[in-house]
XYZ file of C-alpha atoms in Angstrom:
528
model
C 0.000 0.000 0.000
C 1.214 3.480 -0.876
C 1.144 5.944 1.969
C -1.387 8.779 1.977
C 1.419 11.314 1.595
C 2.366 9.745 -1.740
C -1.274 9.786 -2.862
C -1.435 13.418 -1.808
C 1.653 14.107 -3.941
C 0.021 12.688 -7.052
C 0.524 16.068 -8.734
C 4.247 15.405 -8.454
C 3.757 12.195 -10.428
C 1.845 14.089 -13.114
C 4.665 16.603 -13.263
C 7.196 13.811 -13.778
C 5.184 12.336 -16.620
C 4.789 15.727 -18.255
C 8.468 16.660 -18.252
C 9.386 13.198 -19.520
C 6.747 13.455 -22.279
C 7.980 16.922 -23.270
C 11.434 15.523 -23.858
C 13.235 17.265 -21.009
C 15.492 14.218 -20.854
C 15.841 13.809 -24.602
C 13.760 11.318 -26.619
C 10.980 9.617 -24.681
C 12.223 6.271 -23.449
C 11.138 3.516 -21.085
C 14.310 3.586 -19.007
C 16.140 6.516 -17.436
C 19.875 6.546 -16.718
C 21.208 7.274 -13.246
C 22.243 10.829 -14.085
C 18.744 11.707 -15.326
C 17.136 9.992 -12.356
C 19.452 11.935 -10.036
C 18.435 15.147 -11.758
C 14.771 14.218 -11.304
C 15.324 13.509 -7.610
C 17.084 16.846 -7.118
C 14.474 18.788 -9.090
C 11.594 17.364 -7.065
C 13.573 17.619 -3.808
C 12.538 14.181 -2.612
C 14.242 11.635 -0.388
C 14.550 7.869 -0.383
C 10.968 6.947 0.528
C 9.290 9.260 -1.975
C 11.718 8.197 -4.693
C 10.819 4.519 -4.136
C 7.097 5.342 -4.158
C 7.554 7.458 -7.271
C 9.407 4.605 -8.988
C 6.411 2.328 -8.333
C 3.888 4.879 -9.599
C 5.834 5.543 -12.814
C 6.595 1.901 -13.533
C 3.989 1.603 -16.288
C 5.346 4.677 -18.102
C 9.063 4.793 -17.377
C 11.555 2.703 -15.468
C 13.653 4.512 -12.884
C 16.835 2.856 -11.593
C 16.600 1.214 -8.165
C 17.338 3.418 -5.194
C 20.439 1.493 -4.082
C 21.926 1.756 -7.545
C 21.073 5.466 -7.677
C 22.511 6.031 -4.192
C 25.814 4.451 -5.258
C 25.916 6.651 -8.345
C 25.130 9.809 -6.340
C 27.839 8.887 -3.843
C 30.367 8.787 -6.675
C 29.384 12.078 -8.315
C 29.119 13.833 -4.938
C 32.518 12.625 -3.625
C 30.731 11.427 -0.491
C 33.765 9.496 0.741
C 35.949 12.629 0.490
C 33.696 14.918 2.519
C 35.071 15.605 6.004
C 33.940 17.321 9.186
C 35.499 20.493 10.553
C 35.390 20.749 14.336
C 37.856 23.076 16.015
C 37.624 25.927 18.498
C 33.804 25.970 18.436
C 33.887 26.202 14.638
C 31.942 23.319 13.152
C 31.064 22.458 9.572
C 31.513 20.249 6.522
C 34.078 20.606 3.722
C 35.760 18.879 0.803
C 39.134 19.392 -0.865
C 38.939 22.421 -3.167
C 41.390 20.877 -5.643
C 39.706 17.477 -5.650
C 36.218 18.900 -6.222
C 37.440 21.220 -8.977
C 39.270 18.374 -10.732
C 36.191 16.162 -10.454
C 33.939 18.967 -11.771
C 36.085 19.750 -14.819
C 36.441 16.055 -15.677
C 32.648 15.679 -15.542
C 32.163 18.657 -17.873
C 34.732 17.363 -20.364
C 33.170 13.906 -20.325
C 29.752 15.373 -21.089
C 31.215 17.534 -23.896
C 33.410 14.852 -25.479
C 30.837 13.606 -28.008
C 29.959 17.066 -29.330
C 33.310 18.887 -29.177
C 36.465 17.082 -30.364
C 38.789 19.555 -28.597
C 37.264 18.554 -25.233
C 40.007 15.935 -25.053
C 42.643 18.686 -25.154
C 41.732 21.351 -22.540
C 44.297 24.037 -21.799
C 42.706 26.621 -19.507
C 39.907 26.578 -16.954
C 38.451 29.820 -15.694
C 36.519 29.847 -12.421
C 35.088 32.354 -9.986
C 34.928 31.706 -6.249
C 33.972 33.493 -3.089
C 32.106 33.212 0.179
C 28.934 34.539 1.688
C 27.344 34.541 5.125
C 23.618 34.189 5.747
C 21.645 34.473 8.959
C 18.152 33.659 10.235
C 18.597 29.914 9.756
C 16.496 27.413 11.688
C 17.958 26.587 15.091
C 18.513 22.863 15.655
C 20.415 22.431 18.912
C 21.578 18.852 18.459
C 23.001 16.978 21.413
C 26.266 16.503 19.505
C 27.027 20.262 19.621
C 24.738 21.936 22.172
C 26.872 25.108 22.320
C 27.034 25.741 18.577
C 24.634 28.347 17.174
C 22.928 27.338 13.943
C 21.546 30.775 13.115
C 24.378 31.814 10.770
C 26.312 29.869 8.137
C 29.204 30.750 5.857
C 29.324 29.074 2.457
C 32.470 29.027 0.312
C 31.951 27.878 -3.256
C 33.081 28.232 -6.847
C 31.593 28.121 -10.329
C 33.278 27.092 -13.554
C 32.942 29.942 -16.038
C 34.566 28.419 -19.112
C 37.033 25.842 -20.431
C 39.293 26.592 -23.418
C 41.506 24.397 -25.608
C 45.133 24.883 -26.661
C 44.036 27.294 -29.432
C 42.169 29.393 -26.843
C 38.827 28.364 -28.333
C 35.923 27.696 -26.008
C 35.223 24.048 -25.238
C 32.503 24.803 -22.727
C 30.838 27.924 -21.347
C 28.563 27.973 -18.326
C 25.017 28.458 -19.655
C 23.800 30.066 -16.406
C 26.741 31.389 -14.378
C 24.431 33.233 -11.967
C 22.323 30.209 -11.097
C 22.670 28.600 -7.652
C 22.795 25.302 -9.571
C 26.225 26.339 -10.889
C 27.754 26.870 -7.423
C 29.961 24.005 -6.241
C 30.250 24.040 -2.412
C 33.699 23.675 -0.857
C 32.825 24.381 2.770
C 29.828 25.179 4.973
C 30.537 26.268 8.526
C 28.208 27.422 11.282
C 29.913 30.789 11.800
C 29.067 34.443 12.097
C 30.591 36.935 9.669
C 33.615 38.446 11.376
C 37.357 38.709 10.765
C 38.422 35.845 13.055
C 35.975 33.348 11.588
C 36.705 34.299 7.979
C 40.444 34.110 8.610
C 40.047 30.671 10.171
C 38.050 29.363 7.205
C 40.405 30.808 4.593
C 43.658 29.819 6.322
C 42.440 26.337 7.234
C 40.541 25.243 4.132
C 41.021 27.585 1.179
C 44.217 29.627 0.814
C 46.754 26.842 0.496
C 44.804 24.842 -2.082
C 43.670 27.845 -4.134
C 47.263 29.066 -4.371
C 48.423 25.595 -5.397
C 45.686 25.363 -8.029
C 46.657 28.674 -9.653
C 50.396 27.976 -9.541
C 50.426 24.302 -10.560
C 47.117 23.833 -12.401
C 45.101 20.614 -12.462
C 45.982 17.084 -13.497
C 42.896 15.989 -15.411
C 42.009 12.678 -17.024
C 42.912 14.224 -20.384
C 46.132 15.867 -19.163
C 47.438 19.016 -17.504
C 45.340 22.198 -17.461
C 45.966 25.754 -16.249
C 43.468 27.395 -13.889
C 42.549 31.044 -13.458
C 40.715 31.803 -10.218
C 38.856 35.098 -9.960
C 37.785 35.742 -6.377
C 34.792 37.906 -7.222
C 31.798 36.421 -5.390
C 31.930 38.774 -2.422
C 29.471 41.308 -1.100
C 30.665 44.652 0.255
C 31.095 43.564 3.858
C 32.918 40.376 2.914
C 35.196 42.296 0.522
C 36.209 44.617 3.349
C 37.043 41.713 5.651
C 38.928 39.741 2.983
C 40.915 42.721 1.658
C 41.857 44.120 5.060
C 40.645 47.572 3.987
C 37.724 47.672 6.367
C 37.864 51.437 6.860
C 38.173 52.340 3.194
C 35.558 53.947 0.953
C 36.641 51.669 -1.857
C 38.562 48.385 -2.097
C 39.794 49.320 -5.595
C 41.459 52.659 -4.824
C 42.856 54.645 -1.904
C 40.546 57.647 -2.362
C 39.113 59.178 0.790
C 35.494 60.083 1.425
C 36.319 63.734 0.745
C 38.089 62.951 -2.529
C 35.212 60.955 -4.017
C 33.058 64.092 -3.639
C 35.555 66.475 -5.291
C 34.448 67.229 -8.909
C 38.015 68.098 -9.994
C 39.399 64.781 -8.750
C 36.447 62.926 -10.238
C 37.180 64.546 -13.596
C 40.780 63.222 -13.489
C 39.541 59.733 -12.596
C 40.357 57.126 -9.959
C 42.827 54.469 -11.171
C 42.739 51.083 -9.450
C 45.724 51.273 -7.092
C 44.889 48.945 -4.216
C 45.787 45.244 -4.310
C 46.133 42.255 -1.987
C 49.718 41.705 -3.160
C 50.820 45.246 -2.292
C 49.181 45.075 1.131
C 50.853 41.753 1.929
C 54.241 43.171 0.923
C 53.544 46.187 3.107
C 52.741 44.043 6.136
C 55.873 41.979 5.543
C 58.053 45.081 5.480
C 56.676 46.991 8.471
C 55.820 46.262 12.051
C 52.142 45.406 11.958
C 51.352 46.785 15.388
C 53.068 50.112 14.689
C 51.489 50.371 11.245
C 47.953 49.853 12.558
C 48.565 52.497 15.235
C 48.924 55.170 12.521
C 46.001 57.398 11.574
C 43.549 55.868 9.125
C 44.633 58.183 6.271
C 48.322 57.370 6.746
C 47.620 53.639 6.578
C 45.125 54.042 3.683
C 42.251 52.867 5.915
C 43.781 49.404 6.270
C 42.487 47.650 9.393
C 44.272 44.272 9.273
C 46.424 42.026 7.141
C 44.582 40.729 4.033
C 42.990 37.321 4.524
C 42.982 36.058 0.937
C 46.186 34.833 -0.714
C 44.743 35.653 -4.145
C 43.687 39.003 -5.555
C 40.020 39.763 -5.069
C 37.589 41.542 -7.395
C 35.224 43.371 -5.029
C 32.891 44.316 -7.870
C 29.604 42.891 -6.475
C 27.443 43.190 -9.632
C 24.307 41.998 -7.830
C 24.736 44.440 -4.946
C 25.543 47.212 -7.421
C 21.958 46.858 -8.637
C 20.475 46.857 -5.160
C 22.603 49.629 -3.633
C 22.624 51.981 -6.644
C 18.877 51.859 -7.206
C 18.440 52.263 -3.455
C 20.673 55.335 -3.537
C 18.727 56.965 -6.369
C 15.442 56.201 -4.628
C 16.828 57.924 -1.536
C 17.889 60.914 -3.653
C 14.422 61.207 -5.247
C 12.835 60.966 -1.796
C 14.994 63.856 -0.542
C 13.963 65.973 -3.516
C 10.280 65.181 -3.017
C 10.504 65.942 0.713
C 12.448 69.167 0.116
C 15.230 68.009 2.455
C 18.556 69.104 0.973
C 20.770 67.473 3.546
C 21.737 63.786 3.373
C 19.728 62.448 6.303
C 18.922 58.718 6.133
C 16.878 58.845 9.355
C 14.661 61.838 8.474
C 10.956 61.153 8.985
C 10.037 63.453 6.073
C 12.390 61.567 3.756
C 11.048 58.201 4.935
C 7.443 59.272 4.235
C 8.473 60.654 0.841
C 10.202 57.390 -0.015
C 7.002 55.435 0.684
C 5.011 57.794 -1.508
C 7.522 57.778 -4.389
C 7.837 53.988 -4.317
C 4.075 53.425 -4.490
C 3.690 56.120 -7.170
C 6.273 54.523 -9.457
C 4.823 51.061 -8.891
C 1.229 52.174 -9.609
C 2.052 54.219 -12.719
C 5.021 52.410 -14.258
C 4.689 48.902 -12.794
C 8.299 49.061 -11.620
C 9.283 47.975 -8.124
C 12.313 50.030 -7.144
C 12.368 49.528 -3.390
C 13.507 45.955 -4.160
C 14.904 46.461 -7.668
C 14.652 43.696 -10.237
C 17.424 43.065 -12.734
C 15.124 44.424 -15.431
C 14.223 47.653 -13.666
C 15.776 51.095 -13.813
C 14.537 54.621 -13.370
C 17.660 56.649 -14.255
C 20.388 56.740 -16.857
C 22.546 54.783 -14.425
C 20.177 51.877 -15.027
C 21.719 51.556 -18.485
C 25.220 51.480 -17.002
C 24.127 48.732 -14.611
C 22.699 46.716 -17.503
C 26.021 46.958 -19.350
C 27.985 46.240 -16.162
C 25.943 43.087 -15.510
C 25.822 41.835 -19.097
C 28.040 39.230 -20.771
C 28.567 41.259 -23.950
C 31.727 43.033 -25.114
C 31.766 46.633 -23.899
C 33.203 49.784 -25.434
C 35.084 50.697 -22.257
C 36.269 54.077 -23.561
C 32.689 55.182 -24.251
C 31.558 53.713 -20.924
C 34.303 55.630 -19.085
C 33.114 58.882 -20.660
C 29.463 58.236 -19.749
C 30.332 57.229 -16.169
C 32.546 60.285 -15.649
C 29.895 62.667 -16.989
C 27.183 61.167 -14.781
C 29.469 61.208 -11.718
C 30.304 64.890 -12.245
C 26.667 65.756 -12.960
C 25.556 64.177 -9.677
C 28.144 66.136 -7.674
C 27.275 69.430 -9.380
C 23.487 69.041 -9.282
C 23.289 67.578 -5.759
C 26.305 68.845 -3.761
C 24.495 68.001 -0.521
C 24.179 64.283 -1.384
C 26.664 61.676 -0.198
C 27.920 59.345 -2.929
C 27.750 55.776 -1.639
C 30.837 53.495 -1.910
C 28.929 51.203 -4.292
C 27.932 54.057 -6.589
C 31.543 55.272 -6.517
C 32.785 51.804 -7.528
C 30.343 51.688 -10.411
C 30.943 55.180 -11.824
C 34.672 55.443 -11.074
C 35.909 51.918 -11.771
C 33.418 50.015 -13.969
C 35.311 50.554 -17.262
C 38.681 49.527 -15.798
C 37.165 46.550 -13.946
C 35.572 45.280 -17.156
C 38.715 45.702 -19.267
C 41.198 44.458 -16.647
C 39.392 41.548 -15.013
C 36.958 40.254 -17.641
C 38.555 40.761 -21.058
C 36.320 43.698 -21.955
C 33.024 41.910 -21.240
C 30.324 42.761 -18.716
C 30.592 41.096 -15.328
C 27.608 38.748 -15.526
C 29.802 35.656 -15.147
C 31.585 37.103 -12.072
C 28.436 37.990 -10.161
C 27.832 36.776 -6.611
C 24.149 36.199 -7.356
C 24.363 32.390 -7.525
C 26.234 32.149 -4.235
C 23.710 34.423 -2.534
C 20.825 32.358 -3.930
C 22.381 29.147 -2.588
C 21.534 30.240 0.950
C 17.840 29.466 0.462
C 18.746 25.905 -0.530
C 20.819 25.478 2.629
C 17.768 26.513 4.648
C 15.423 24.293 2.640
C 17.609 21.187 2.642
C 18.393 21.465 6.366
C 14.684 21.651 7.092
C 13.268 19.069 4.658
C 15.964 16.730 3.424
C 18.564 16.326 6.174
C 18.857 14.231 9.308
C 18.313 16.083 12.586
C 19.896 13.785 15.180
C 23.455 15.000 14.538
C 24.785 18.389 13.533
C 27.482 16.893 11.270
C 25.041 14.519 9.579
C 22.550 17.335 9.093
C 25.151 19.503 7.341
C 26.587 16.561 5.425
C 23.174 15.788 3.934
C 22.864 19.445 2.924
C 26.370 19.444 1.463
C 25.734 16.315 -0.628
C 22.513 17.828 -1.955
C 24.338 21.026 -2.944
C 27.032 19.074 -4.779
C 24.442 16.914 -6.516
C 22.206 19.729 -7.733
C 25.251 21.702 -8.955
C 26.721 18.813 -10.941
C 27.283 20.296 -14.390
C 26.436 17.048 -16.188
C 23.055 16.990 -14.433
C 22.660 20.713 -15.031
C 22.608 20.074 -18.774
C 19.212 18.361 -18.307
C 17.636 21.619 -17.149
C 15.499 23.755 -19.403
C 16.370 27.423 -18.988
C 13.315 29.630 -19.322
C 13.309 32.883 -17.374
C 10.219 35.042 -17.997
C 10.774 38.789 -17.990
C 8.622 40.803 -15.580
C 6.458 43.555 -17.083
C 8.130 46.951 -17.244
C 7.696 50.360 -18.793
C 8.530 50.117 -22.483
C 9.297 53.833 -22.615
C 11.967 53.622 -19.938
C 13.426 50.451 -21.435
C 13.597 52.025 -24.890
C 15.355 55.162 -23.662
C 17.882 53.004 -21.817
C 18.342 50.734 -24.840
C 19.631 53.662 -26.904
C 22.420 54.305 -24.405
C 23.107 50.590 -23.839
C 23.631 50.055 -27.577
C 26.203 52.841 -27.711
C 28.232 51.103 -24.983
C 28.241 47.641 -26.595
C 30.906 46.898 -29.191
C 28.962 44.159 -30.917
C 25.226 43.647 -31.144
C 25.127 39.887 -31.374
C 23.185 37.830 -28.895
C 25.166 37.611 -25.651
C 25.091 33.809 -25.749
C 27.253 33.916 -28.851
C 30.068 35.971 -27.286
């Protein structure tokens, strides 16, 4: 007898039949392979019992592999035997070797690409982006195994493979959705709060040594040796400050002070990128750290501690650029509406004006700007953000001119407004960031969006699909699920269809004119 829960989930069975009938797994067949069955299990977010019940219900239409066979297969693709526990100084979590997981991931991609691309057997260069993010408000499970460990906050370190090239520098494989949480491969999950000591522990213990070795020595793949380029870009503003050691700085790209980023003459001359992890490490090696940190903040360039990362970071934060920049312009509009010409975030008049302006724009233009979508935009800067977050080749000289003009216009028109660090990064450094760190293309593939979105899956898997009797087992179940649903061979079974929300055609059209002037080619971004 099938349990009532399975009968209740009959809609799930109908869904399975529909996606099989529509060819989501290729031609309709009576027998699914383990990789497609694993994808189905991850997509439906079901465990052992529901999978067995589902296998019985679908038996007349399609044959799923037995659970034991599927479990063995999932154990192999998830490196279950290589996952280890971290338990030291009240810091508890689950991790896997960075190098081993990366090697396994690239081999899986090349295996899946071998039949379609002959050069997949001769890879030369792998490009990846990594980073870490902290999330709070998680469910508290105070297991007897670790009664003194808080489970409210977790730090996730992960990476995504951006592309693989052959010896002729031609693309073998390019990530179809670099900003999806299903592209993020987890390296470590620890129950930690976001502070310098915890981040330093995680990086020094689990990340720095292996990431340095990967970049210096490359990977030994099944098909031979391959170089690796790691771009540490998946960092929000707070994490970038902690990692870089420049916690008191306005910007992690340059040494400009708060006063300088509001000086129109200095803005006109530009802000070159002149701050780096390498230079800071050399500085700390040459001077007495205690004496250096005792200097005034300006004399030590707002450095607060030795950098934590051994690799250069790219504190670009494309996702947060959207959120913070639109938030800043909303705040500016609210000040103008309230008639308050002094930058006062706590003003009651400004707060009331913000509520009014937000509802007015939503009612008349169907644009939500209090929580901006990636398709929104109410100012010219919206066009810059679209270019900044795209994957297309950018005319960086034209972009630099537009950014400089807008930056100067803001300072001249609104001298009472404070330019936020994120807006400064965008307008002062976007062209150089794009040309220096991403070969002249927009930063879509370096965004931290996928890593941020992975936090909801940690919450969901801990609650629904993980054992509760042990803290380590609970996190291990979550970790295995994250590795499984981010397996790039399984990811190829997904159908990517992202509907666009409704927006004002007039605003989009006016932005499109400027966007097109900043793009060097006008081909579809998937063809870049």
